[in-house]
Each structure stands twice: as structure tokens, then as C-alpha cells.
Amino acid sequence: MMHVLAGVLVDGAGRILIAQRPPGKHLAGMWEFPGGKVEPGEAPMAALERELDEELGIAVDPLSFEDLIRVPWNYGERSMLLEAVVVRAWTGEPQALEAAAIDWRLPRDIDPAMLAPADRPILAAIWLPEHYPITPADASVAHASTLVRAALARGERLLQWRLPGVPVDEVRAGAAALLPEVRRFGAHLLLSRDIEGARALGVGVHLSSAQVRELGERPLPLGSLVGASCHDPDELALASALGCDFATLSPVEPTQSHPDTPPLGWPRFAKWAENASLPVYALGGLAPAEVPMARMHAGQGIAGIRGFWNNATDPA
């Protein structure tokens, strides 16, 4: 398997640098994060320094490197491990020495469709937040709406609207009523399992593990978020093949809702998440304060229910 390093250069305004593949190359015309393959006997970070010098004419500071995500990927019979590293300090002005063009853009202004497929999970890992709260299953629409508004006010930007005990038309109406506020905060609300509702409202969807196994293609266009509930490496691989933007992997710890389900534990979570080709949130018996633990174990962050709502009960 070819080992490739990609540098995600971030400037002081939060913009990231992308490079367009030149004519005559594989995936010519598509955009990617600059970098290249590790040569035999070469240390990965040394390879990144060399490649960014050759491609952009800059000298990067290795002390500014931050691990972002590892993406195993296959382009037909060509397999590679694409390792993305955030770079925040360098000397020199980046130039398109080998690319057809380079551009600085805010992550939210990059259309995933313009990127090479293996680079799309990198873009998702850059801008997806560390928290993914899920509304309590026993909440009413009114109470869940109050919780979501409070979460938006305290800074949450990715939330799952999951109310399994409520009729679907009421769930959709509640989501529609929240959307102006969600969009004002620049946040994202994903409907649980409801693909048709997500299409009608123009929001994202979070797929169940059964849907991940049943669907043959991505249910929403690129740019509309698709998450997936996963419990093992096979489901993570299926979620990636569907083109999901991220997944949750559970249960990491024992949970009140599924007390008889054996927890994965952090070592197994890390092994499976590191070998997944998309960002993975740790879910199950966890609290927001455990984000550093998730990051140490190849996770994007923490998803959860009780830990995010302080065990808030519905007054109804």
C-alpha cells in the first residue's frame, strides 16, 4: 500500500490551501490537499516537508504539525493510506510549482464535489466539530426544541434530531420550525433515519446501521450531510462506500439504554476508527469532556445523548 502525506495548510484567517491536479495526471482537474508519497526509507513527516517544498516552495515548521485523519483508500486496483496533517507555520509564499493552480478558501466554501474522492474525508475532518449531541429519545418536540436552542446558544454546531416516539409529521414540523435559528448560527441539524424528510427540508440525515447495510448509494447529494450509525468495521466500510460524511461508532462504554451490549473500549474503538475512511465520533456512555480521549484514539470527537443534556427530563 502506498503511503501518502497531505498537508492541510491553515492561514491566520482560517482558510486552507487546496491544489488542482495538472493535466495528464490521475484525476486531472480535481482539487486536493498538497503532498505526496513517502519514498522508501523516508520518515513520513520528512516526506511531507520535502513534498511541500517541491510543490509549493515553502519550508514548513514540523513543530506546527497536528495529526488530523488517516484515510485508507482504493482507486481501482491502486490502494493507498492518505495521512492528513494540519500545518500552521511555514516560511515563504506558497506557489503552484507542480499543480495547475492553488487557492485559499474557507472550509465551508469548498464544494466536496470538486475534491478528489480520497480528499473529501479530510475536508470533513477539518470542519466537523468535536461534539455531536443527539436529542433524548423520550423527549417531546417542544422539549427537544428547547434543548436544541440552548445547545446552539452555547456553541454546538452539529446536532441530530432524533425523536423515535413522535409521529414523523410532527418530527418534521419541529425540525422545520428550528431551521431558521439553526441556519442563523451556521449549524447543521440532521434528521434521524428520515431520508425523505431530509430531502424535503434541505437538511442532512443520520442513517441507522440497517440503512447503511441496505442502501446502494448515497441518499443525499454532496454538500448535504450524511452520518451513519456503525458498530463494527464492516459497517464503517459500508458507510465509507456509500459516501457518508462521518459515522458514529458505539458503544464505547456501557450505556443505560443498552446495558447488555458489551462495550468496545477505547483500544478497539481506536483500531477501528483509525482504519475507517471517514471521520468517526465515539458514542456510548461518554460525556463532552472526553473529547481529548476520543482525539487520542483516532476519533473526531464525542457524540452523545445524556452527557450533552445534563440528564434533562421532559416536563411533559
mmCIF file of N, CA, C and O in Angstrom, residues 107-160:
data_model
loop_
_atom_site.group_PDB
_atom_site.id
_atom_site.type_symbol
_atom_site.label_atom_id
_atom_site.label_comp_id
_atom_site.label_asym_id
_atom_site.label_seq_id
_atom_site.Cartn_x
_atom_site.Cartn_y
_atom_site.Cartn_z
ATOM 1 N N PRO A 107 -13.048 26.455 4.759
ATOM 2 C CA PRO A 107 -13.561 25.090 4.573
ATOM 3 C C PRO A 107 -15.010 25.044 4.129
ATOM 4 O O PRO A 107 -15.380 24.231 3.278
ATOM 5 N N ARG A 108 -15.858 25.932 4.684
ATOM 6 C CA ARG A 108 -17.278 25.893 4.331
ATOM 7 C C ARG A 108 -17.540 26.335 2.889
ATOM 8 O O ARG A 108 -18.631 26.112 2.355
ATOM 9 N N ASP A 109 -16.550 26.971 2.256
ATOM 10 C CA ASP A 109 -16.710 27.441 0.884
ATOM 11 C C ASP A 109 -16.177 26.448 -0.144
ATOM 12 O O ASP A 109 -16.175 26.746 -1.347
ATOM 13 N N ILE A 110 -15.721 25.298 0.300
ATOM 14 C CA ILE A 110 -15.200 24.284 -0.618
ATOM 15 C C ILE A 110 -16.293 23.266 -0.906
ATOM 16 O O ILE A 110 -16.831 22.637 0.011
ATOM 17 N N ASP A 111 -16.634 23.103 -2.166
ATOM 18 C CA ASP A 111 -17.607 22.105 -2.585
ATOM 19 C C ASP A 111 -16.924 20.739 -2.575
ATOM 20 O O ASP A 111 -15.936 20.542 -3.293
ATOM 21 N N PRO A 112 -17.408 19.778 -1.780
ATOM 22 C CA PRO A 112 -16.749 18.462 -1.750
ATOM 23 C C PRO A 112 -16.627 17.818 -3.127
ATOM 24 O O PRO A 112 -15.693 17.057 -3.377
ATOM 25 N N ALA A 113 -17.554 18.133 -4.030
ATOM 26 C CA ALA A 113 -17.546 17.511 -5.351
ATOM 27 C C ALA A 113 -16.319 17.910 -6.171
ATOM 28 O O ALA A 113 -15.944 17.196 -7.106
ATOM 29 N N MET A 114 -15.696 19.044 -5.833
ATOM 30 C CA MET A 114 -14.525 19.476 -6.590
ATOM 31 C C MET A 114 -13.253 18.745 -6.151
ATOM 32 O O MET A 114 -12.242 18.781 -6.843
ATOM 33 N N LEU A 115 -13.316 18.071 -4.990
ATOM 34 C CA LEU A 115 -12.146 17.394 -4.457
ATOM 35 C C LEU A 115 -12.038 15.969 -4.974
ATOM 36 O O LEU A 115 -13.047 15.310 -5.262
ATOM 37 N N ALA A 116 -10.813 15.472 -5.069
ATOM 38 C CA ALA A 116 -10.600 14.056 -5.339
ATOM 39 C C ALA A 116 -11.290 13.258 -4.230
ATOM 40 O O ALA A 116 -11.297 13.680 -3.071
ATOM 41 N N PRO A 117 -11.903 12.109 -4.555
ATOM 42 C CA PRO A 117 -12.680 11.373 -3.551
ATOM 43 C C PRO A 117 -11.940 11.101 -2.257
ATOM 44 O O PRO A 117 -12.523 11.217 -1.167
ATOM 45 N N ALA A 118 -10.659 10.738 -2.304
ATOM 46 C CA ALA A 118 -9.917 10.428 -1.082
ATOM 47 C C ALA A 118 -9.701 11.652 -0.210
ATOM 48 O O ALA A 118 -9.431 11.522 0.995
ATOM 49 N N ASP A 119 -9.811 12.855 -0.802
ATOM 50 C CA ASP A 119 -9.581 14.084 -0.038
ATOM 51 C C ASP A 119 -10.849 14.601 0.635
ATOM 52 O O ASP A 119 -10.775 15.476 1.501
ATOM 53 N N ARG A 120 -12.012 14.066 0.263
ATOM 54 C CA ARG A 120 -13.261 14.540 0.855
ATOM 55 C C ARG A 120 -13.344 14.247 2.355
ATOM 56 O O ARG A 120 -13.810 15.109 3.114
ATOM 57 N N PRO A 121 -12.931 13.066 2.821
ATOM 58 C CA PRO A 121 -12.934 12.858 4.279
ATOM 59 C C PRO A 121 -12.015 13.826 5.028
ATOM 60 O O PRO A 121 -12.280 14.159 6.189
ATOM 61 N N ILE A 122 -10.951 14.286 4.369
ATOM 62 C CA ILE A 122 -10.062 15.258 5.004
ATOM 63 C C ILE A 122 -10.804 16.569 5.215
ATOM 64 O O ILE A 122 -10.742 17.176 6.291
ATOM 65 N N LEU A 123 -11.526 17.022 4.195
ATOM 66 C CA LEU A 123 -12.308 18.254 4.331
ATOM 67 C C LEU A 123 -13.325 18.111 5.455
ATOM 68 O O LEU A 123 -13.485 19.031 6.272
ATOM 69 N N ALA A 124 -14.003 16.963 5.517
ATOM 70 C CA ALA A 124 -14.981 16.756 6.595
ATOM 71 C C ALA A 124 -14.312 16.814 7.957
ATOM 72 O O ALA A 124 -14.835 17.438 8.893
ATOM 73 N N ALA A 125 -13.136 16.193 8.086
ATOM 74 C CA ALA A 125 -12.436 16.183 9.375
ATOM 75 C C ALA A 125 -11.985 17.580 9.779
ATOM 76 O O ALA A 125 -11.881 17.881 10.974
ATOM 77 N N ILE A 126 -11.721 18.451 8.804
ATOM 78 C CA ILE A 126 -11.282 19.809 9.111
ATOM 79 C C ILE A 126 -12.393 20.609 9.770
ATOM 80 O O ILE A 126 -12.171 21.306 10.763
ATOM 81 N N TRP A 127 -13.607 20.527 9.222
ATOM 82 C CA TRP A 127 -14.633 21.450 9.699
ATOM 83 C C TRP A 127 -15.680 20.834 10.617
ATOM 84 O O TRP A 127 -16.398 21.572 11.310
ATOM 85 N N LEU A 128 -15.799 19.496 10.643
ATOM 86 C CA LEU A 128 -16.759 18.906 11.575
ATOM 87 C C LEU A 128 -16.352 19.237 13.009
ATOM 88 O O LEU A 128 -15.180 19.136 13.367
ATOM 89 N N PRO A 129 -17.305 19.582 13.874
ATOM 90 C CA PRO A 129 -16.965 19.936 15.262
ATOM 91 C C PRO A 129 -16.616 18.715 16.095
ATOM 92 O O PRO A 129 -16.759 17.565 15.652
ATOM 93 N N GLU A 130 -16.188 18.958 17.322
ATOM 94 C CA GLU A 130 -15.814 17.874 18.232
ATOM 95 C C GLU A 130 -17.010 17.267 18.953
ATOM 96 O O GLU A 130 -16.905 16.187 19.526
ATOM 97 N N HIS A 131 -18.143 17.960 18.936
ATOM 98 C CA HIS A 131 -19.350 17.499 19.631
ATOM 99 C C HIS A 131 -20.456 17.167 18.626
ATOM 100 O O HIS A 131 -20.631 17.879 17.625
ATOM 101 N N TYR A 132 -21.221 16.121 18.932
ATOM 102 C CA TYR A 132 -22.380 15.755 18.121
ATOM 103 C C TYR A 132 -23.507 15.326 19.064
ATOM 104 O O TYR A 132 -23.710 14.150 19.307
ATOM 105 N N PRO A 133 -24.265 16.300 19.619
ATOM 106 C CA PRO A 133 -25.363 15.960 20.526
ATOM 107 C C PRO A 133 -26.546 15.350 19.768
ATOM 108 O O PRO A 133 -26.856 15.741 18.645
ATOM 109 N N ILE A 134 -27.216 14.405 20.431
ATOM 110 C CA ILE A 134 -28.393 13.722 19.886
ATOM 111 C C ILE A 134 -29.548 13.954 20.845
ATOM 112 O O ILE A 134 -29.409 13.759 22.062
ATOM 113 N N THR A 135 -30.694 14.365 20.343
ATOM 114 C CA THR A 135 -31.820 14.674 21.226
ATOM 115 C C THR A 135 -32.282 13.413 21.970
ATOM 116 O O THR A 135 -32.243 12.306 21.430
ATOM 117 N N PRO A 136 -32.738 13.576 23.227
ATOM 118 C CA PRO A 136 -33.190 12.421 24.020
ATOM 119 C C PRO A 136 -34.359 11.709 23.354
ATOM 120 O O PRO A 136 -35.298 12.346 22.854
ATOM 121 N N ALA A 137 -34.341 10.388 23.353
ATOM 122 C CA ALA A 137 -35.356 9.604 22.652
ATOM 123 C C ALA A 137 -36.744 9.786 23.241
ATOM 124 O O ALA A 137 -37.746 9.635 22.538
ATOM 125 N N ASP A 138 -36.838 10.123 24.542
ATOM 126 C CA ASP A 138 -38.149 10.239 25.182
ATOM 127 C C ASP A 138 -38.650 11.678 25.248
ATOM 128 O O ASP A 138 -39.653 11.963 25.895
ATOM 129 N N ALA A 139 -37.990 12.589 24.579
ATOM 130 C CA ALA A 139 -38.389 13.996 24.632
ATOM 131 C C ALA A 139 -39.558 14.274 23.695
ATOM 132 O O ALA A 139 -39.721 13.630 22.664
ATOM 133 N N SER A 140 -40.377 15.254 24.068
ATOM 134 C CA SER A 140 -41.405 15.761 23.159
ATOM 135 C C SER A 140 -40.750 16.730 22.174
ATOM 136 O O SER A 140 -39.599 17.156 22.359
ATOM 137 N N VAL A 141 -41.475 17.088 21.124
ATOM 138 C CA VAL A 141 -40.948 18.057 20.162
ATOM 139 C C VAL A 141 -40.647 19.384 20.857
ATOM 140 O O VAL A 141 -39.602 19.995 20.617
ATOM 141 N N ALA A 142 -41.551 19.825 21.722
ATOM 142 C CA ALA A 142 -41.361 21.117 22.403
ATOM 143 C C ALA A 142 -40.114 21.095 23.275
ATOM 144 O O ALA A 142 -39.311 22.042 23.257
ATOM 145 N N HIS A 143 -39.942 20.033 24.049
ATOM 146 C CA HIS A 143 -38.785 19.964 24.947
ATOM 147 C C HIS A 143 -37.492 19.823 24.150
ATOM 148 O O HIS A 143 -36.493 20.485 24.472
ATOM 149 N N ALA A 144 -37.505 18.970 23.121
ATOM 150 C CA ALA A 144 -36.314 18.806 22.291
ATOM 151 C C ALA A 144 -35.942 20.122 21.616
ATOM 152 O O ALA A 144 -34.758 20.448 21.479
ATOM 153 N N SER A 145 -36.936 20.892 21.208
ATOM 154 C CA SER A 145 -36.668 22.188 20.589
ATOM 155 C C SER A 145 -35.993 23.137 21.563
ATOM 156 O O SER A 145 -35.058 23.865 21.207
ATOM 157 N N THR A 146 -36.456 23.131 22.819
ATOM 158 C CA THR A 146 -35.833 23.960 23.855
ATOM 159 C C THR A 146 -34.382 23.552 24.067
ATOM 160 O O THR A 146 -33.486 24.403 24.184
ATOM 161 N N LEU A 147 -34.133 22.246 24.101
ATOM 162 C CA LEU A 147 -32.768 21.754 24.284
ATOM 163 C C LEU A 147 -31.866 22.156 23.121
ATOM 164 O O LEU A 147 -30.719 22.559 23.327
ATOM 165 N N VAL A 148 -32.373 22.028 21.901
ATOM 166 C CA VAL A 148 -31.562 22.376 20.730
ATOM 167 C C VAL A 148 -31.235 23.865 20.721
ATOM 168 O O VAL A 148 -30.099 24.262 20.439
ATOM 169 N N ARG A 149 -32.206 24.702 21.050
ATOM 170 C CA ARG A 149 -31.941 26.148 21.079
ATOM 171 C C ARG A 149 -30.881 26.493 22.124
ATOM 172 O O ARG A 149 -30.008 27.334 21.879
ATOM 173 N N ALA A 150 -30.959 25.841 23.276
ATOM 174 C CA ALA A 150 -29.949 26.084 24.301
ATOM 175 C C ALA A 150 -28.583 25.585 23.838
ATOM 176 O O ALA A 150 -27.552 26.227 24.106
ATOM 177 N N ALA A 151 -28.550 24.458 23.138
ATOM 178 C CA ALA A 151 -27.282 23.919 22.631
ATOM 179 C C ALA A 151 -26.664 24.849 21.598
ATOM 180 O O ALA A 151 -25.450 25.082 21.595
ATOM 181 N N LEU A 152 -27.486 25.394 20.721
ATOM 182 C CA LEU A 152 -26.982 26.350 19.724
ATOM 183 C C LEU A 152 -26.389 27.575 20.421
ATOM 184 O O LEU A 152 -25.324 28.064 20.032
ATOM 185 N N ALA A 153 -27.072 28.052 21.448
ATOM 186 C CA ALA A 153 -26.606 29.249 22.159
ATOM 187 C C ALA A 153 -25.278 29.011 22.853
ATOM 188 O O ALA A 153 -24.469 29.942 22.988
ATOM 189 N N ARG A 154 -25.005 27.770 23.283
ATOM 190 C CA ARG A 154 -23.731 27.516 23.962
ATOM 191 C C ARG A 154 -22.637 27.056 23.002
ATOM 192 O O ARG A 154 -21.533 26.735 23.434
ATOM 193 N N GLY A 155 -22.943 27.020 21.709
ATOM 194 C CA GLY A 155 -21.889 26.784 20.733
ATOM 195 C C GLY A 155 -21.928 25.481 19.971
ATOM 196 O O GLY A 155 -21.053 25.234 19.135
ATOM 197 N N GLU A 156 -22.923 24.611 20.203
ATOM 198 C CA GLU A 156 -22.998 23.371 19.437
ATOM 199 C C GLU A 156 -23.389 23.689 17.995
ATOM 200 O O GLU A 156 -24.237 24.538 17.739
ATOM 201 N N ARG A 157 -22.758 22.984 17.043
ATOM 202 C CA ARG A 157 -22.978 23.309 15.633
ATOM 203 C C ARG A 157 -23.356 22.101 14.774
ATOM 204 O O ARG A 157 -23.555 22.228 13.577
ATOM 205 N N LEU A 158 -23.445 20.927 15.395
ATOM 206 C CA LEU A 158 -23.868 19.721 14.680
ATOM 207 C C LEU A 158 -24.756 18.928 15.630
ATOM 208 O O LEU A 158 -24.312 18.499 16.697
ATOM 209 N N LEU A 159 -26.038 18.747 15.252
ATOM 210 C CA LEU A 159 -26.978 18.097 16.147
ATOM 211 C C LEU A 159 -27.847 17.102 15.373
ATOM 212 O O LEU A 159 -28.174 17.327 14.210
ATOM 213 N N GLN A 160 -28.211 16.012 16.064
ATOM 214 C CA GLN A 160 -29.106 15.030 15.466
ATOM 215 C C GLN A 160 -30.493 15.165 16.098
ATOM 216 O O GLN A 160 -30.645 15.120 17.320
#
